[in-house]
PDB file of C-alpha atoms and ligand atoms in Angstrom:
ATOM      1  CA  MET A  79      93.065 -72.885 -46.255  1.00  0.00           C
ATOM      2  CA  ASN A  80      92.255 -69.989 -48.711  1.00  0.00           C
ATOM      3  CA  PHE A  81      90.657 -70.351 -51.902  1.00  0.00           C
ATOM      4  CA  LEU A  82      93.677 -70.289 -54.019  1.00  0.00           C
ATOM      5  CA  GLU A  83      95.288 -73.512 -51.996  1.00  0.00           C
ATOM      6  CA  GLU A  84      92.451 -75.245 -52.362  1.00  0.00           C
ATOM      7  CA  LYS A  85      92.528 -75.170 -56.142  1.00  0.00           C
ATOM      8  CA  ILE A  86      96.409 -75.914 -56.014  1.00  0.00           C
ATOM      9  CA  LEU A  87      95.013 -79.041 -54.121  1.00  0.00           C
ATOM     10  CA  THR A  88      92.188 -79.851 -56.417  1.00  0.00           C
ATOM     11  CA  ASP A  89      93.705 -78.682 -59.910  1.00  0.00           C
ATOM     12  CA  GLY A  90      97.336 -78.095 -59.751  1.00  0.00           C
ATOM     13  CA  VAL A  91      99.626 -81.008 -60.972  1.00  0.00           C
ATOM     14  CA  VAL A  92     103.260 -81.490 -59.164  1.00  0.00           C
ATOM     15  CA  LYS A  93     105.800 -82.028 -62.151  1.00  0.00           C
ATOM     16  CA  GLU A  94     108.908 -83.455 -61.988  1.00  0.00           C
ATOM     17  CA  GLY A  95     111.776 -80.578 -61.713  1.00  0.00           C
ATOM     18  CA  ASN A  96     109.977 -78.721 -59.136  1.00  0.00           C
ATOM     19  CA  VAL A  97     107.180 -77.586 -61.353  1.00  0.00           C
ATOM     20  CA  LEU A  98     103.709 -76.926 -60.483  1.00  0.00           C
ATOM     21  CA  LYS A  99     101.140 -77.071 -63.354  1.00  0.00           C
ATOM     22  CA  VAL A 100      98.211 -74.593 -63.014  1.00  0.00           C
ATOM     23  CA  ASP A 101      97.450 -74.643 -66.694  1.00  0.00           C
ATOM     24  CA  SER A 102      93.408 -75.437 -66.200  1.00  0.00           C
ATOM     25  CA  PHE A 103      92.804 -72.163 -64.036  1.00  0.00           C
ATOM     26  CA  LEU A 104      96.113 -69.992 -64.228  1.00  0.00           C
ATOM     27  CA  ASN A 105      98.607 -70.500 -66.872  1.00  0.00           C
ATOM     28  CA  HIS A 106      96.389 -71.419 -70.062  1.00  0.00           C
ATOM     29  CA  ARG A 107      92.371 -71.640 -69.487  1.00  0.00           C
ATOM     30  CA  ILE A 108      91.757 -68.859 -66.746  1.00  0.00           C
ATOM     31  CA  ASP A 109      89.413 -69.730 -63.894  1.00  0.00           C
ATOM     32  CA  MET A 110      87.803 -66.373 -63.212  1.00  0.00           C
ATOM     33  CA  ALA A 111      86.734 -66.328 -60.168  1.00  0.00           C
ATOM     34  CA  VAL A 112      90.361 -67.622 -59.312  1.00  0.00           C
ATOM     35  CA  MET A 113      91.427 -64.494 -60.877  1.00  0.00           C
ATOM     36  CA  ARG A 114      89.019 -62.252 -58.720  1.00  0.00           C
ATOM     37  CA  GLY A 115      90.253 -64.087 -55.918  1.00  0.00           C
ATOM     38  CA  ILE A 116      93.727 -63.103 -56.674  1.00  0.00           C
ATOM     39  CA  ALA A 117      92.812 -59.374 -57.567  1.00  0.00           C
ATOM     40  CA  ASP A 118      90.885 -58.698 -54.433  1.00  0.00           C
ATOM     41  CA  HIS A 119      93.501 -59.926 -52.455  1.00  0.00           C
ATOM     42  CA  PHE A 120      95.861 -57.731 -53.617  1.00  0.00           C
ATOM     43  CA  MET A 121      93.910 -54.996 -53.936  1.00  0.00           C
ATOM     44  CA  ARG A 122      92.969 -55.086 -50.235  1.00  0.00           C
ATOM     45  CA  ALA A 123      96.681 -55.691 -49.192  1.00  0.00           C
ATOM     46  CA  PHE A 124      97.908 -52.749 -50.983  1.00  0.00           C
ATOM     47  CA  SER A 125      95.149 -50.453 -50.460  1.00  0.00           C
ATOM     48  CA  ASP A 126      97.366 -47.852 -48.140  1.00  0.00           C
ATOM     49  CA  ALA A 127     100.100 -47.903 -50.618  1.00  0.00           C
ATOM     50  CA  GLY A 128      99.070 -45.338 -53.319  1.00  0.00           C
ATOM     51  CA  VAL A 129      99.771 -47.306 -56.277  1.00  0.00           C
ATOM     52  CA  ASN A 130      99.249 -45.542 -59.555  1.00  0.00           C
ATOM     53  CA  LYS A 131     100.799 -48.329 -61.754  1.00  0.00           C
ATOM     54  CA  VAL A 132     100.502 -52.339 -61.878  1.00  0.00           C
ATOM     55  CA  LEU A 133     103.781 -53.712 -63.849  1.00  0.00           C
ATOM     56  CA  THR A 134     104.081 -57.569 -64.856  1.00  0.00           C
ATOM     57  CA  ILE A 135     105.596 -59.385 -67.450  1.00  0.00           C
ATOM     58  CA  GLU A 136     104.544 -61.340 -70.446  1.00  0.00           C
ATOM     59  CA  ALA A 137     102.574 -63.440 -70.681  1.00  0.00           C
ATOM     60  CA  SER A 138     101.111 -65.088 -67.320  1.00  0.00           C
ATOM     61  CA  GLY A 139     101.213 -62.122 -65.338  1.00  0.00           C
ATOM     62  CA  ILE A 140      99.077 -60.026 -67.805  1.00  0.00           C
ATOM     63  CA  ALA A 141      95.655 -61.393 -66.774  1.00  0.00           C
ATOM     64  CA  ILE A 142      96.303 -60.962 -63.047  1.00  0.00           C
ATOM     65  CA  ALA A 143      97.358 -57.372 -63.759  1.00  0.00           C
ATOM     66  CA  THR A 144      94.756 -56.366 -65.873  1.00  0.00           C
ATOM     67  CA  LEU A 145      91.875 -57.239 -63.609  1.00  0.00           C
ATOM     68  CA  LEU A 146      93.888 -55.766 -60.399  1.00  0.00           C
ATOM     69  CA  GLY A 147      94.417 -52.486 -62.615  1.00  0.00           C
ATOM     70  CA  HIS A 148      90.448 -52.336 -63.570  1.00  0.00           C
ATOM     71  CA  LEU A 149      89.734 -52.733 -59.578  1.00  0.00           C
ATOM     72  CA  LEU A 150      92.234 -50.271 -58.806  1.00  0.00           C
ATOM     73  CA  ASP A 151      91.455 -48.108 -61.745  1.00  0.00           C
ATOM     74  CA  VAL A 152      95.710 -47.595 -62.538  1.00  0.00           C
ATOM     75  CA  PRO A 153      97.002 -48.268 -66.121  1.00  0.00           C
ATOM     76  CA  VAL A 154      98.839 -51.535 -66.125  1.00  0.00           C
ATOM     77  CA  VAL A 155     101.857 -52.313 -68.122  1.00  0.00           C
ATOM     78  CA  PHE A 156     103.489 -55.493 -68.741  1.00  0.00           C
ATOM     79  CA  ALA A 157     107.264 -56.194 -69.856  1.00  0.00           C
ATOM     80  CA  LYS A 158     107.935 -57.740 -72.764  1.00  0.00           C
ATOM     81  CA  LYS A 159     110.705 -60.464 -73.432  1.00  0.00           C
ATOM     82  CA  SER A 160     112.972 -60.729 -76.404  1.00  0.00           C
ATOM     83  CA  GLU A 161     116.353 -62.481 -76.455  1.00  0.00           C
ATOM     84  CA  THR A 162     117.971 -59.700 -78.524  1.00  0.00           C
ATOM     85  CA  ALA A 163     116.654 -56.642 -76.767  1.00  0.00           C
ATOM     86  CA  ASN A 164     119.720 -53.619 -75.445  1.00  0.00           C
ATOM     87  CA  CYS A 165     119.442 -50.498 -74.066  1.00  0.00           C
ATOM     88  CA  THR A 166     118.567 -47.598 -76.491  1.00  0.00           C
ATOM     89  CA  ASP A 167     117.300 -44.161 -76.235  1.00  0.00           C
ATOM     90  CA  ASP A 168     113.646 -45.607 -76.281  1.00  0.00           C
ATOM     91  CA  LYS A 169     113.397 -48.469 -74.085  1.00  0.00           C
ATOM     92  CA  TYR A 170     114.817 -49.978 -70.483  1.00  0.00           C
ATOM     93  CA  VAL A 171     116.068 -53.119 -70.589  1.00  0.00           C
ATOM     94  CA  ALA A 172     116.694 -55.874 -67.467  1.00  0.00           C
ATOM     95  CA  GLN A 173     118.066 -59.255 -67.443  1.00  0.00           C
ATOM     96  CA  ALA A 174     115.766 -61.951 -66.228  1.00  0.00           C
ATOM     97  CA  TYR A 175     116.709 -65.954 -66.488  1.00  0.00           C
ATOM     98  CA  SER A 176     113.626 -67.852 -66.943  1.00  0.00           C
ATOM     99  CA  PHE A 177     113.195 -70.867 -64.725  1.00  0.00           C
ATOM    100  CA  THR A 178     110.661 -72.704 -66.890  1.00  0.00           C
ATOM    101  CA  HIS A 179     112.143 -71.595 -70.120  1.00  0.00           C
ATOM    102  CA  ARG A 180     115.883 -72.077 -68.793  1.00  0.00           C
ATOM    103  CA  ARG A 181     117.210 -69.398 -70.665  1.00  0.00           C
ATOM    104  CA  HIS A 182     118.514 -65.811 -70.101  1.00  0.00           C
ATOM    105  CA  ASN A 183     116.116 -63.121 -71.683  1.00  0.00           C
ATOM    106  CA  SER A 184     115.991 -59.149 -71.744  1.00  0.00           C
ATOM    107  CA  VAL A 185     112.823 -57.919 -70.630  1.00  0.00           C
ATOM    108  CA  PHE A 186     111.993 -54.304 -71.380  1.00  0.00           C
ATOM    109  CA  VAL A 187     109.330 -51.691 -71.095  1.00  0.00           C
ATOM    110  CA  SER A 188     109.095 -48.573 -73.351  1.00  0.00           C
ATOM    111  CA  ARG A 189     110.347 -45.499 -71.799  1.00  0.00           C
ATOM    112  CA  PRO A 190     107.067 -43.383 -72.215  1.00  0.00           C
ATOM    113  CA  TYR A 191     105.387 -46.489 -69.991  1.00  0.00           C
ATOM    114  CA  LEU A 192     107.363 -46.025 -66.615  1.00  0.00           C
ATOM    115  CA  THR A 193     107.789 -42.652 -65.340  1.00  0.00           C
ATOM    116  CA  ALA A 194     109.875 -41.046 -62.281  1.00  0.00           C
ATOM    117  CA  ASP A 195     106.252 -40.210 -60.687  1.00  0.00           C
ATOM    118  CA  ASP A 196     105.425 -44.045 -60.729  1.00  0.00           C
ATOM    119  CA  ARG A 197     104.201 -45.718 -57.015  1.00  0.00           C
ATOM    120  CA  VAL A 198     104.308 -49.480 -59.185  1.00  0.00           C
ATOM    121  CA  LEU A 199     102.751 -52.623 -57.686  1.00  0.00           C
ATOM    122  CA  ILE A 200     104.840 -55.330 -59.481  1.00  0.00           C
ATOM    123  CA  VAL A 201     102.346 -58.599 -59.797  1.00  0.00           C
ATOM    124  CA  ASP A 202     103.478 -62.030 -61.374  1.00  0.00           C
ATOM    125  CA  ASP A 203     101.873 -65.410 -60.853  1.00  0.00           C
ATOM    126  CA  PHE A 204     104.930 -67.330 -59.774  1.00  0.00           C
ATOM    127  CA  LEU A 205     107.865 -66.355 -57.076  1.00  0.00           C
ATOM    128  CA  ALA A 206     110.774 -68.861 -57.652  1.00  0.00           C
ATOM    129  CA  ASP A 207     114.365 -67.342 -57.560  1.00  0.00           C
ATOM    130  CA  GLY A 208     113.060 -63.701 -57.685  1.00  0.00           C
ATOM    131  CA  GLN A 209     114.455 -63.573 -61.174  1.00  0.00           C
ATOM    132  CA  ALA A 210     111.547 -61.880 -62.838  1.00  0.00           C
ATOM    133  CA  ALA A 211     110.702 -59.718 -59.907  1.00  0.00           C
ATOM    134  CA  HIS A 212     114.173 -58.252 -59.647  1.00  0.00           C
ATOM    135  CA  ALA A 213     114.059 -57.783 -63.491  1.00  0.00           C
ATOM    136  CA  LEU A 214     111.054 -55.384 -63.156  1.00  0.00           C
ATOM    137  CA  ILE A 215     112.483 -54.039 -59.688  1.00  0.00           C
ATOM    138  CA  ASP A 216     115.332 -52.989 -62.318  1.00  0.00           C
ATOM    139  CA  LEU A 217     113.028 -51.336 -64.955  1.00  0.00           C
ATOM    140  CA  VAL A 218     111.195 -49.309 -62.255  1.00  0.00           C
ATOM    141  CA  ARG A 219     114.537 -48.484 -60.621  1.00  0.00           C
ATOM    142  CA  GLN A 220     115.786 -47.032 -64.313  1.00  0.00           C
ATOM    143  CA  ALA A 221     112.708 -44.709 -64.687  1.00  0.00           C
ATOM    144  CA  GLY A 222     113.559 -43.748 -61.498  1.00  0.00           C
ATOM    145  CA  GLY A 223     109.933 -44.663 -59.967  1.00  0.00           C
ATOM    146  CA  GLN A 224     109.398 -46.516 -56.973  1.00  0.00           C
ATOM    147  CA  VAL A 225     108.096 -50.125 -56.251  1.00  0.00           C
ATOM    148  CA  VAL A 226     105.617 -50.033 -53.570  1.00  0.00           C
ATOM    149  CA  GLY A 227     104.836 -53.319 -53.449  1.00  0.00           C
ATOM    150  CA  ILE A 228     104.846 -56.987 -55.062  1.00  0.00           C
ATOM    151  CA  GLY A 229     101.714 -59.496 -55.363  1.00  0.00           C
ATOM    152  CA  ILE A 230     102.291 -63.014 -56.143  1.00  0.00           C
ATOM    153  CA  ALA A 231     100.023 -65.567 -56.798  1.00  0.00           C
ATOM    154  CA  ILE A 232     101.858 -68.713 -55.571  1.00  0.00           C
ATOM    155  CA  GLU A 233     105.448 -68.236 -54.131  1.00  0.00           C
ATOM    156  CA  LYS A 234     107.875 -71.484 -54.273  1.00  0.00           C
ATOM    157  CA  GLY A 235     108.889 -70.770 -50.638  1.00  0.00           C
ATOM    158  CA  TRP A 236     112.225 -73.465 -50.996  1.00  0.00           C
ATOM    159  CA  GLN A 237     113.672 -71.387 -53.435  1.00  0.00           C
ATOM    160  CA  GLN A 238     115.383 -67.868 -52.745  1.00  0.00           C
ATOM    161  CA  GLY A 239     113.132 -64.885 -54.182  1.00  0.00           C
ATOM    162  CA  GLY A 240     110.825 -64.671 -51.476  1.00  0.00           C
ATOM    163  CA  ARG A 241     113.613 -64.602 -48.524  1.00  0.00           C
ATOM    164  CA  LEU A 242     115.607 -62.125 -50.666  1.00  0.00           C
ATOM    165  CA  LEU A 243     112.590 -59.531 -51.963  1.00  0.00           C
ATOM    166  CA  ARG A 244     111.952 -59.798 -48.139  1.00  0.00           C
ATOM    167  CA  GLN A 245     115.283 -59.151 -46.859  1.00  0.00           C
ATOM    168  CA  GLU A 246     115.859 -56.719 -49.395  1.00  0.00           C
ATOM    169  CA  GLY A 247     112.902 -54.773 -47.393  1.00  0.00           C
ATOM    170  CA  TYR A 248     110.125 -55.196 -50.281  1.00  0.00           C
ATOM    171  CA  ARG A 249     106.440 -55.116 -48.973  1.00  0.00           C
ATOM    172  CA  LEU A 250     105.696 -58.959 -50.390  1.00  0.00           C
ATOM    173  CA  GLU A 251     102.219 -60.621 -50.338  1.00  0.00           C
ATOM    174  CA  SER A 252     102.068 -63.992 -52.019  1.00  0.00           C
ATOM    175  CA  VAL A 253      98.333 -65.439 -52.040  1.00  0.00           C
ATOM    176  CA  ALA A 254      99.555 -69.185 -51.535  1.00  0.00           C
ATOM    177  CA  ILE A 255     103.001 -69.841 -50.358  1.00  0.00           C
ATOM    178  CA  VAL A 256     103.921 -73.183 -51.224  1.00  0.00           C
ATOM    179  CA  ASP A 257     106.755 -74.504 -48.721  1.00  0.00           C
ATOM    180  CA  ALA A 258     106.971 -78.187 -50.248  1.00  0.00           C
ATOM    181  CA  MET A 259     105.747 -80.632 -52.820  1.00  0.00           C
ATOM    182  CA  ASP A 260     106.651 -83.450 -54.383  1.00  0.00           C
ATOM    183  CA  TRP A 261     105.528 -84.865 -57.598  1.00  0.00           C
ATOM    184  CA  ARG A 262     105.760 -88.859 -57.002  1.00  0.00           C
ATOM    185  CA  THR A 263     102.910 -88.249 -54.288  1.00  0.00           C
ATOM    186  CA  GLN A 264     101.352 -85.267 -55.569  1.00  0.00           C
ATOM    187  CA  THR A 265     101.434 -83.503 -52.293  1.00  0.00           C
ATOM    188  CA  VAL A 266     101.692 -79.834 -51.890  1.00  0.00           C
ATOM    189  CA  THR A 267     102.567 -78.187 -48.389  1.00  0.00           C
ATOM    190  CA  PHE A 268     101.719 -74.594 -47.765  1.00  0.00           C
ATOM    191  CA  ARG A 269     102.928 -72.161 -45.175  1.00  0.00           C
ATOM    192  CA  PRO A 270     100.452 -71.161 -42.668  1.00  0.00           C
ATOM    193  CA  ARG A 271      99.688 -67.633 -42.359  1.00  0.00           C
ATOM    194  CA  GLU A 272     100.644 -67.732 -38.960  1.00  0.00           C
ATOM    195  CA  SER A 273     104.412 -68.561 -39.936  1.00  0.00           C
ATOM    196  CA  ARG A 274     104.615 -66.080 -42.778  1.00  0.00           C
ATOM    197  CA  ASP A 275     106.940 -63.418 -41.713  1.00  0.00           C
TER     198      ASP A 275
HETATM  199  P1  LIG B 389     111.568 -66.176 -61.120  1.00  0.00           P
HETATM  200  O1  LIG B 389     111.775 -65.639 -62.130  1.00  0.00           O
HETATM  201  O2  LIG B 389     111.222 -66.160 -59.855  1.00  0.00           O
HETATM  202  O3  LIG B 389     112.514 -67.275 -60.789  1.00  0.00           O
HETATM  203  O4  LIG B 389     110.620 -67.398 -61.469  1.00  0.00           O
HETATM  204  C1  LIG B 389     109.045 -66.558 -61.568  1.00  0.00           C
HETATM  205  C2  LIG B 389     108.827 -67.039 -63.044  1.00  0.00           C
HETATM  206  O5  LIG B 389     108.896 -68.474 -63.663  1.00  0.00           O
HETATM  207  C3  LIG B 389     107.012 -66.756 -63.193  1.00  0.00           C
HETATM  208  O6  LIG B 389     107.447 -65.614 -63.775  1.00  0.00           O
HETATM  209  C4  LIG B 389     106.479 -68.362 -64.067  1.00  0.00           C
HETATM  210  O7  LIG B 389     106.078 -67.896 -65.032  1.00  0.00           O
HETATM  211  C5  LIG B 389     107.922 -69.330 -63.839  1.00  0.00           C
HETATM  212  N1  LIG B 389     107.801 -70.006 -62.974  1.00  0.00           N
HETATM  213  C6  LIG B 389     108.753 -70.507 -61.973  1.00  0.00           C
HETATM  214  N2  LIG B 389     108.485 -71.587 -61.070  1.00  0.00           N
HETATM  215  C7  LIG B 389     107.272 -72.005 -61.870  1.00  0.00           C
HETATM  216  C8  LIG B 389     106.318 -73.173 -61.748  1.00  0.00           C
HETATM  217  O8  LIG B 389     106.727 -74.036 -60.899  1.00  0.00           O
HETATM  218  N3  LIG B 389     105.243 -73.243 -62.252  1.00  0.00           N
HETATM  219  C9  LIG B 389     104.951 -72.237 -63.456  1.00  0.00           C
HETATM  220  N4  LIG B 389     103.960 -72.459 -63.768  1.00  0.00           N
HETATM  221  N5  LIG B 389     105.987 -71.138 -63.683  1.00  0.00           N
HETATM  222  C10 LIG B 389     107.090 -71.323 -62.805  1.00  0.00           C
END
């Protein structure tokens, strides 16, 4: 079991409705040892990918992205959320349904911050249905850049995001993949490293 899986078992809380709450170390209070572990994991996993930009989505991805950007010494961009953003001359806009907030969001990045020269590593805290990841991919595509990898702290393995992204050919690395969880018994089951594709 790796450091993040251990942390989820000790400090994560399974909520009714398919939500894993990790506020005490990732989403509200930030545990720097866990953050460093996640950033180190991605740095090693994508060391040969020629990353020149890290892209995430506000808010929870920003902490992971900044630590990773520091290690890789590349700029970090975070997509902003808005209920009303439209495509304009000055920004790229994509759509994502928010699992946790149960609403459609537009996400956008100002045009100068994503370019055709970019080799982008996308990172986020969770991967569930892949809405956020696909919106970020869409923004990079609009700018003419290339997605060279996707790093996720916690993938919820029974939701479709991971399967879709791998089928689409993206290089996806998740630090922990939760295959099942039960809020009644507070059990969390992880996908073993050897069973991953
Ligand atoms: P997706 O866009 O892949 O459907 O969902 C990923 C996004 O939803 C992440 O950015 C994360 O903020 C949020 N999310 C999805 N599932 C969970 C969960 O179980 N716990 C928490 N804390 N956030 C989640």
